[in-house]
PDB file of C-alpha atoms and ligand atoms in Angstrom:
ATOM      1  CA  MET A 195       0.120  -0.010   0.166  1.00 83.00           C
ATOM      2  CA  MET A 196       1.001   3.700  -0.189  1.00 80.00           C
ATOM      3  CA  TYR A 197       1.508   5.824   2.525  1.00 80.00           C
ATOM      4  CA  TYR A 198       1.697   9.677   2.234  1.00 76.00           C
ATOM      5  CA  HIS A 199       3.868  11.702   4.149  1.00 80.00           C
ATOM      6  CA  ASN A 200       4.890  15.440   3.670  1.00 77.00           C
ATOM      7  CA  PHE A 201       8.713  15.598   3.911  1.00 83.00           C
ATOM      8  CA  LEU A 202       8.348  19.653   4.216  1.00 81.00           C
ATOM      9  CA  VAL A 203      11.112  19.695   1.243  1.00 85.00           C
ATOM     10  CA  ASP A 204      10.591  20.128  -2.275  1.00 84.00           C
ATOM     11  CA  VAL A 205      11.164  17.473  -5.297  1.00 88.00           C
ATOM     12  CA  SER A 206      14.839  18.557  -6.160  1.00 89.00           C
ATOM     13  CA  ARG A 207      15.838  18.839  -2.465  1.00 93.00           C
ATOM     14  CA  TYR A 208      14.050  15.365  -1.818  1.00 94.00           C
ATOM     15  CA  ALA A 209      15.771  13.954  -4.837  1.00 95.00           C
ATOM     16  CA  GLU A 210      19.165  15.136  -3.856  1.00 96.00           C
ATOM     17  CA  LEU A 211      18.814  13.618  -0.377  1.00 97.00           C
ATOM     18  CA  GLY A 212      17.803  10.007  -1.559  1.00 97.00           C
ATOM     19  CA  LYS A 213      18.308   7.748   1.082  1.00 97.00           C
ATOM     20  CA  ASP A 214      19.138  10.304   3.435  1.00 97.00           C
ATOM     21  CA  ASN A 215      15.672  12.060   3.635  1.00 96.00           C
ATOM     22  CA  ASP A 216      13.824  11.927   6.792  1.00 93.00           C
ATOM     23  CA  PHE A 217      11.646   8.810   6.513  1.00 93.00           C
ATOM     24  CA  PRO A 218       8.967   8.484   9.093  1.00 89.00           C
ATOM     25  CA  GLU A 219       8.596   5.701  11.685  1.00 89.00           C
ATOM     26  CA  LEU A 220       5.282   3.851  11.667  1.00 88.00           C
ATOM     27  CA  ASP A 221       4.402   2.203  15.043  1.00 87.00           C
ATOM     28  CA  CYS A 222       1.117   0.878  13.922  1.00 83.00           C
ATOM     29  CA  CYS A 223       0.648  -0.933  10.773  1.00 86.00           C
ATOM     30  CA  PRO A 224      -2.061   0.951   8.418  1.00 80.00           C
ATOM     31  CA  MET A 225      -2.906  -2.508   6.934  1.00 82.00           C
ATOM     32  CA  CYS A 226      -3.187  -4.963   9.797  1.00 87.00           C
ATOM     33  CA  ARG A 227      -3.411  -2.219  12.647  1.00 84.00           C
ATOM     34  CA  ALA A 228      -0.831  -4.501  14.802  1.00 87.00           C
ATOM     35  CA  ARG A 229       1.067  -2.320  17.071  1.00 88.00           C
ATOM     36  CA  ASN A 230       4.455  -3.207  16.040  1.00 87.00           C
ATOM     37  CA  ARG A 231       7.108  -0.895  14.623  1.00 92.00           C
ATOM     38  CA  LEU A 232       7.337  -1.446  10.732  1.00 94.00           C
ATOM     39  CA  GLN A 233      10.958  -2.539   9.535  1.00 96.00           C
ATOM     40  CA  ARG A 234      12.834  -0.697   6.753  1.00 96.00           C
ATOM     41  CA  HIS A 235      12.406  -3.040   3.534  1.00 97.00           C
ATOM     42  CA  GLY A 236      14.665  -1.480   1.006  1.00 97.00           C
ATOM     43  CA  PHE A 237      14.284   1.420  -1.465  1.00 98.00           C
ATOM     44  CA  TYR A 238      13.248   1.909  -5.088  1.00 96.00           C
ATOM     45  CA  GLU A 239      13.156   4.682  -7.466  1.00 95.00           C
ATOM     46  CA  ARG A 240      10.952   6.468  -9.858  1.00 90.00           C
ATOM     47  CA  ASN A 241      10.603   9.598 -11.884  1.00 87.00           C
ATOM     48  CA  ALA A 242       9.044  12.709 -10.792  1.00 86.00           C
ATOM     49  CA  ILE A 243       8.709  15.283 -13.820  1.00 74.00           C
ATOM     50  CA  GLU A 244       8.315  18.902 -12.340  1.00 68.00           C
ATOM     51  CA  THR A 245       8.338  20.530 -15.800  1.00 65.00           C
ATOM     52  CA  GLU A 246       9.377  19.169 -19.135  1.00 64.00           C
ATOM     53  CA  ALA A 247      12.867  20.276 -18.458  1.00 70.00           C
ATOM     54  CA  SER A 248      13.390  19.063 -15.191  1.00 78.00           C
ATOM     55  CA  THR A 249      12.872  15.273 -14.516  1.00 84.00           C
ATOM     56  CA  TYR A 250      14.055  14.001 -11.175  1.00 90.00           C
ATOM     57  CA  ARG A 251      14.843  10.359 -10.273  1.00 93.00           C
ATOM     58  CA  VAL A 252      13.420  10.117  -6.457  1.00 95.00           C
ATOM     59  CA  THR A 253      14.190   7.319  -3.747  1.00 97.00           C
ATOM     60  CA  ILE A 254      11.039   5.596  -2.405  1.00 97.00           C
ATOM     61  CA  CYS A 255      11.389   3.714   0.998  1.00 97.00           C
ATOM     62  CA  ARG A 256       9.469   0.721   1.600  1.00 97.00           C
ATOM     63  CA  LEU A 257       8.336  -0.756   5.135  1.00 95.00           C
ATOM     64  CA  ILE A 258       7.304  -4.162   5.963  1.00 96.00           C
ATOM     65  CA  CYS A 259       4.959  -5.207   8.777  1.00 94.00           C
ATOM     66  CA  PRO A 260       6.332  -7.859  10.957  1.00 95.00           C
ATOM     67  CA  ASP A 261       2.963  -9.424  11.563  1.00 94.00           C
ATOM     68  CA  CYS A 262       1.194  -9.267   8.285  1.00 95.00           C
ATOM     69  CA  LYS A 263       4.304  -9.199   6.086  1.00 95.00           C
ATOM     70  CA  LYS A 264       2.571  -6.343   3.826  1.00 94.00           C
ATOM     71  CA  THR A 265       4.894  -3.704   2.735  1.00 95.00           C
ATOM     72  CA  VAL A 266       3.869   0.047   2.553  1.00 91.00           C
ATOM     73  CA  SER A 267       5.600   2.466   0.219  1.00 92.00           C
ATOM     74  CA  ILE A 268       6.333   6.249   1.861  1.00 91.00           C
ATOM     75  CA  LEU A 269       5.354   8.321  -0.945  1.00 86.00           C
ATOM     76  CA  PRO A 270       6.063  12.161  -0.575  1.00 87.00           C
ATOM     77  CA  THR A 271       3.021  14.298  -0.926  1.00 77.00           C
ATOM     78  CA  PHE A 272       4.225  16.000  -3.807  1.00 79.00           C
ATOM     79  CA  LEU A 273       3.757  12.946  -6.029  1.00 79.00           C
ATOM     80  CA  LEU A 274       0.278  11.913  -7.378  1.00 66.00           C
ATOM     81  CA  PRO A 275      -0.384   7.958  -7.043  1.00 53.00           C
ATOM     82  CA  TYR A 276       0.941   6.067 -10.024  1.00 48.00           C
ATOM     83  CA  PHE A 277       1.785   9.410 -12.061  1.00 55.00           C
ATOM     84  CA  GLN A 278       4.939  10.302 -13.155  1.00 56.00           C
ATOM     85  CA  HIS A 279       4.095  14.011 -13.095  1.00 63.00           C
ATOM     86  CA  THR A 280       3.828  16.277 -10.027  1.00 70.00           C
ATOM     87  CA  LEU A 281       0.498  17.667  -9.058  1.00 73.00           C
ATOM     88  CA  ASP A 282       2.114  21.131  -9.177  1.00 74.00           C
ATOM     89  CA  PHE A 283       2.767  20.494 -12.946  1.00 75.00           C
ATOM     90  CA  ILE A 284      -0.783  18.888 -13.815  1.00 78.00           C
ATOM     91  CA  ILE A 285      -2.397  21.921 -12.018  1.00 83.00           C
ATOM     92  CA  PHE A 286      -0.069  24.490 -13.639  1.00 80.00           C
ATOM     93  CA  ILE A 287      -0.377  23.063 -16.914  1.00 80.00           C
ATOM     94  CA  LEU A 288      -4.112  22.677 -17.274  1.00 87.00           C
ATOM     95  CA  LEU A 289      -4.783  26.227 -15.923  1.00 86.00           C
ATOM     96  CA  ALA A 290      -2.242  27.998 -18.171  1.00 82.00           C
ATOM     97  CA  PHE A 291      -4.074  26.155 -21.164  1.00 85.00           C
ATOM     98  CA  TRP A 292      -7.576  26.800 -19.833  1.00 87.00           C
ATOM     99  CA  LEU A 293      -7.025  30.242 -18.602  1.00 85.00           C
ATOM    100  CA  THR A 294      -4.575  31.735 -21.160  1.00 80.00           C
ATOM    101  CA  ARG A 295      -4.557  29.142 -24.008  1.00 79.00           C
ATOM    102  CA  SER A 296      -0.684  28.540 -23.415  1.00 74.00           C
ATOM    103  CA  CYS A 297       0.620  25.234 -23.981  1.00 70.00           C
ATOM    104  CA  LEU A 298       3.446  24.241 -21.740  1.00 68.00           C
ATOM    105  CA  CYS A 299       3.680  20.644 -22.842  1.00 69.00           C
ATOM    106  CA  THR A 300       2.764  18.313 -25.646  1.00 70.00           C
ATOM    107  CA  HIS A 301      -0.972  18.476 -26.895  1.00 75.00           C
ATOM    108  CA  GLN A 302      -1.222  14.675 -26.225  1.00 75.00           C
ATOM    109  CA  LEU A 303       0.120  15.129 -22.165  1.00 75.00           C
ATOM    110  CA  ARG A 304      -2.067  18.070 -21.943  1.00 81.00           C
ATOM    111  CA  ARG A 305      -5.205  16.312 -23.367  1.00 85.00           C
ATOM    112  CA  PHE A 306      -4.289  13.206 -21.227  1.00 82.00           C
ATOM    113  CA  TYR A 307      -4.514  15.410 -18.095  1.00 82.00           C
ATOM    114  CA  GLU A 308      -7.517  17.414 -19.242  1.00 87.00           C
ATOM    115  CA  ARG A 309      -9.528  13.915 -19.760  1.00 87.00           C
ATOM    116  CA  ARG A 310      -8.428  12.933 -16.210  1.00 82.00           C
ATOM    117  CA  ALA A 311      -9.413  16.058 -14.618  1.00 85.00           C
ATOM    118  CA  TYR A 312     -12.766  16.034 -16.215  1.00 87.00           C
ATOM    119  CA  GLY A 313     -13.164  12.192 -15.126  1.00 85.00           C
ATOM    120  CA  LYS A 314     -12.284  13.261 -11.519  1.00 84.00           C
ATOM    121  CA  GLN A 315     -14.566  16.141 -11.138  1.00 87.00           C
ATOM    122  CA  THR A 316     -17.437  14.110  -9.526  1.00 87.00           C
ATOM    123  CA  GLU A 317     -15.180  12.632  -6.954  1.00 84.00           C
ATOM    124  CA  TRP A 318     -13.394  15.922  -6.222  1.00 86.00           C
ATOM    125  CA  THR A 319     -16.658  17.645  -5.842  1.00 89.00           C
ATOM    126  CA  LEU A 320     -17.691  15.009  -3.501  1.00 86.00           C
ATOM    127  CA  PHE A 321     -14.421  15.245  -1.719  1.00 85.00           C
ATOM    128  CA  PHE A 322     -15.055  19.098  -1.284  1.00 88.00           C
ATOM    129  CA  ARG A 323     -18.722  18.653   0.042  1.00 88.00           C
ATOM    130  CA  GLU A 324     -17.384  16.310   2.588  1.00 83.00           C
ATOM    131  CA  GLU A 325     -14.728  18.655   3.566  1.00 83.00           C
ATOM    132  CA  GLY A 326     -17.771  21.347   4.397  1.00 87.00           C
ATOM    133  CA  TYR A 327     -17.578  23.433   1.107  1.00 87.00           C
ATOM    134  CA  HIS A 328     -20.898  24.565   0.071  1.00 86.00           C
ATOM    135  CA  GLN A 329     -20.559  27.133  -2.820  1.00 84.00           C
ATOM    136  CA  VAL A 330     -22.199  26.450  -6.038  1.00 89.00           C
ATOM    137  CA  LEU A 331     -19.893  25.247  -8.698  1.00 92.00           C
ATOM    138  CA  PRO A 332     -20.020  26.396 -12.151  1.00 93.00           C
ATOM    139  CA  LYS A 333     -21.875  24.181 -14.657  1.00 90.00           C
ATOM    140  CA  ASP A 334     -19.894  24.291 -17.622  1.00 91.00           C
ATOM    141  CA  PRO A 335     -17.380  21.286 -17.104  1.00 87.00           C
ATOM    142  CA  LYS A 336     -14.110  23.453 -17.841  1.00 89.00           C
ATOM    143  CA  GLU A 337     -15.141  26.147 -15.587  1.00 92.00           C
ATOM    144  CA  LYS A 338     -15.950  23.782 -12.941  1.00 92.00           C
ATOM    145  CA  ALA A 339     -12.513  22.208 -13.450  1.00 90.00           C
ATOM    146  CA  ILE A 340     -10.524  25.481 -13.047  1.00 92.00           C
ATOM    147  CA  LYS A 341     -12.640  26.390 -10.016  1.00 92.00           C
ATOM    148  CA  LEU A 342     -11.965  22.916  -8.505  1.00 91.00           C
ATOM    149  CA  LEU A 343      -8.161  23.024  -9.342  1.00 90.00           C
ATOM    150  CA  ARG A 344      -8.025  26.436  -7.748  1.00 89.00           C
ATOM    151  CA  MET A 345      -9.986  24.902  -4.513  1.00 90.00           C
ATOM    152  CA  ILE A 346      -6.978  22.329  -4.452  1.00 87.00           C
ATOM    153  CA  GLN A 347      -4.472  25.103  -4.656  1.00 85.00           C
ATOM    154  CA  ALA A 348      -6.027  26.953  -1.970  1.00 86.00           C
ATOM    155  CA  LEU A 349      -6.355  23.784   0.447  1.00 85.00           C
ATOM    156  CA  GLY A 350      -2.613  23.176  -0.296  1.00 81.00           C
ATOM    157  CA  LYS A 351      -1.583  20.248  -2.553  1.00 76.00           C
ATOM    158  CA  ALA A 352      -0.075  18.064   0.253  1.00 75.00           C
ATOM    159  CA  THR A 353      -3.117  18.559   2.462  1.00 80.00           C
ATOM    160  CA  PHE A 354      -5.373  17.552  -0.397  1.00 81.00           C
ATOM    161  CA  VAL A 355      -3.405  14.591  -1.716  1.00 74.00           C
ATOM    162  CA  ARG A 356      -3.181  12.999   1.926  1.00 74.00           C
ATOM    163  CA  ARG A 357      -6.962  13.653   3.078  1.00 76.00           C
ATOM    164  CA  TRP A 358      -8.207  12.671  -0.573  1.00 70.00           C
ATOM    165  CA  TRP A 359      -6.450   9.666  -1.046  1.00 63.00           C
ATOM    166  CA  GLY A 360      -6.946   8.897   2.692  1.00 62.00           C
ATOM    167  CA  HIS A 361     -10.659   8.966   2.130  1.00 59.00           C
ATOM    168  CA  ARG A 362     -10.527   6.777  -0.838  1.00 54.00           C
ATOM    169  CA  ILE A 363      -7.212   4.834  -0.960  1.00 47.00           C
ATOM    170  CA  ASN A 364      -9.381   1.511  -0.434  1.00 40.00           C
ATOM    171  CA  SER A 365     -12.074   1.972  -3.016  1.00 39.00           C
ATOM    172  CA  PHE A 366      -9.751   3.499  -5.844  1.00 40.00           C
ATOM    173  CA  MET A 367      -6.845   0.841  -5.423  1.00 39.00           C
ATOM    174  CA  ALA A 368      -8.100  -1.406  -8.113  1.00 36.00           C
ATOM    175  CA  HIS A 369      -9.037   1.121 -10.428  1.00 40.00           C
ATOM    176  CA  SER A 370      -5.813   3.076  -9.958  1.00 40.00           C
ATOM    177  CA  LEU A 371      -3.781   0.430 -10.414  1.00 39.00           C
ATOM    178  CA  TYR A 372      -5.622  -0.535 -13.680  1.00 37.00           C
ATOM    179  CA  HIS A 373      -5.013   3.132 -14.685  1.00 39.00           C
ATOM    180  CA  GLY A 374      -1.317   2.967 -13.806  1.00 38.00           C
ATOM    181  CA  ALA A 375      -0.743   0.094 -15.841  1.00 37.00           C
ATOM    182  CA  ARG A 376      -2.350   1.984 -18.836  1.00 37.00           C
ATOM    183  CA  VAL A 377      -0.353   5.279 -18.063  1.00 37.00           C
ATOM    184  CA  ALA A 378       2.895   3.213 -18.193  1.00 37.00           C
ATOM    185  CA  LYS A 379       2.012   1.696 -21.465  1.00 35.00           C
ATOM    186  CA  THR A 380       1.168   4.864 -23.399  1.00 35.00           C
ATOM    187  CA  GLU A 381       4.029   6.914 -21.888  1.00 31.00           C
TER     188      GLU A 381
HETATM  189 ZN1  LIG B 525       0.377  -5.480   9.344  1.00 90.30          ZN
END
């Protein structure tokens, strides 16, 4: 499973620190709830792309539960699950395109995230309703997506990712894994 942690550093600093990042200790297993300290279980690397020009290779720490033997990956909150681009970059390219028609990446990639953002609108709306937002949202899908992305920015990306995926990690796991496989094939 994935566990999100705010390392309080940006992606470049996180990449530079590698295995020396301040990885959290977990005293309770998030999977079986056993009160045992999870043990270090190696590292792996993945890409984090901030802009077209800057790609970082980041180190992810894995922990294992001594009871249920399942593993947890400690993901920095600047990474979206199963995506190689950071949430910053996704919000930035979509808002730039929708608001000023500037295209900051390939059309193919922008359309990919556009479809993704439209597809997530209902879930994002539900998330904000549950968080206590009662403002009326625009009817037009693009206007609505712009509004929602700005609400995510206002809430703070780290907070959004942690709460949103915290809420839905179980029910979305199957779908996300499927989607992740598709992304891996097309990119
Ligand atoms: Zn466990």
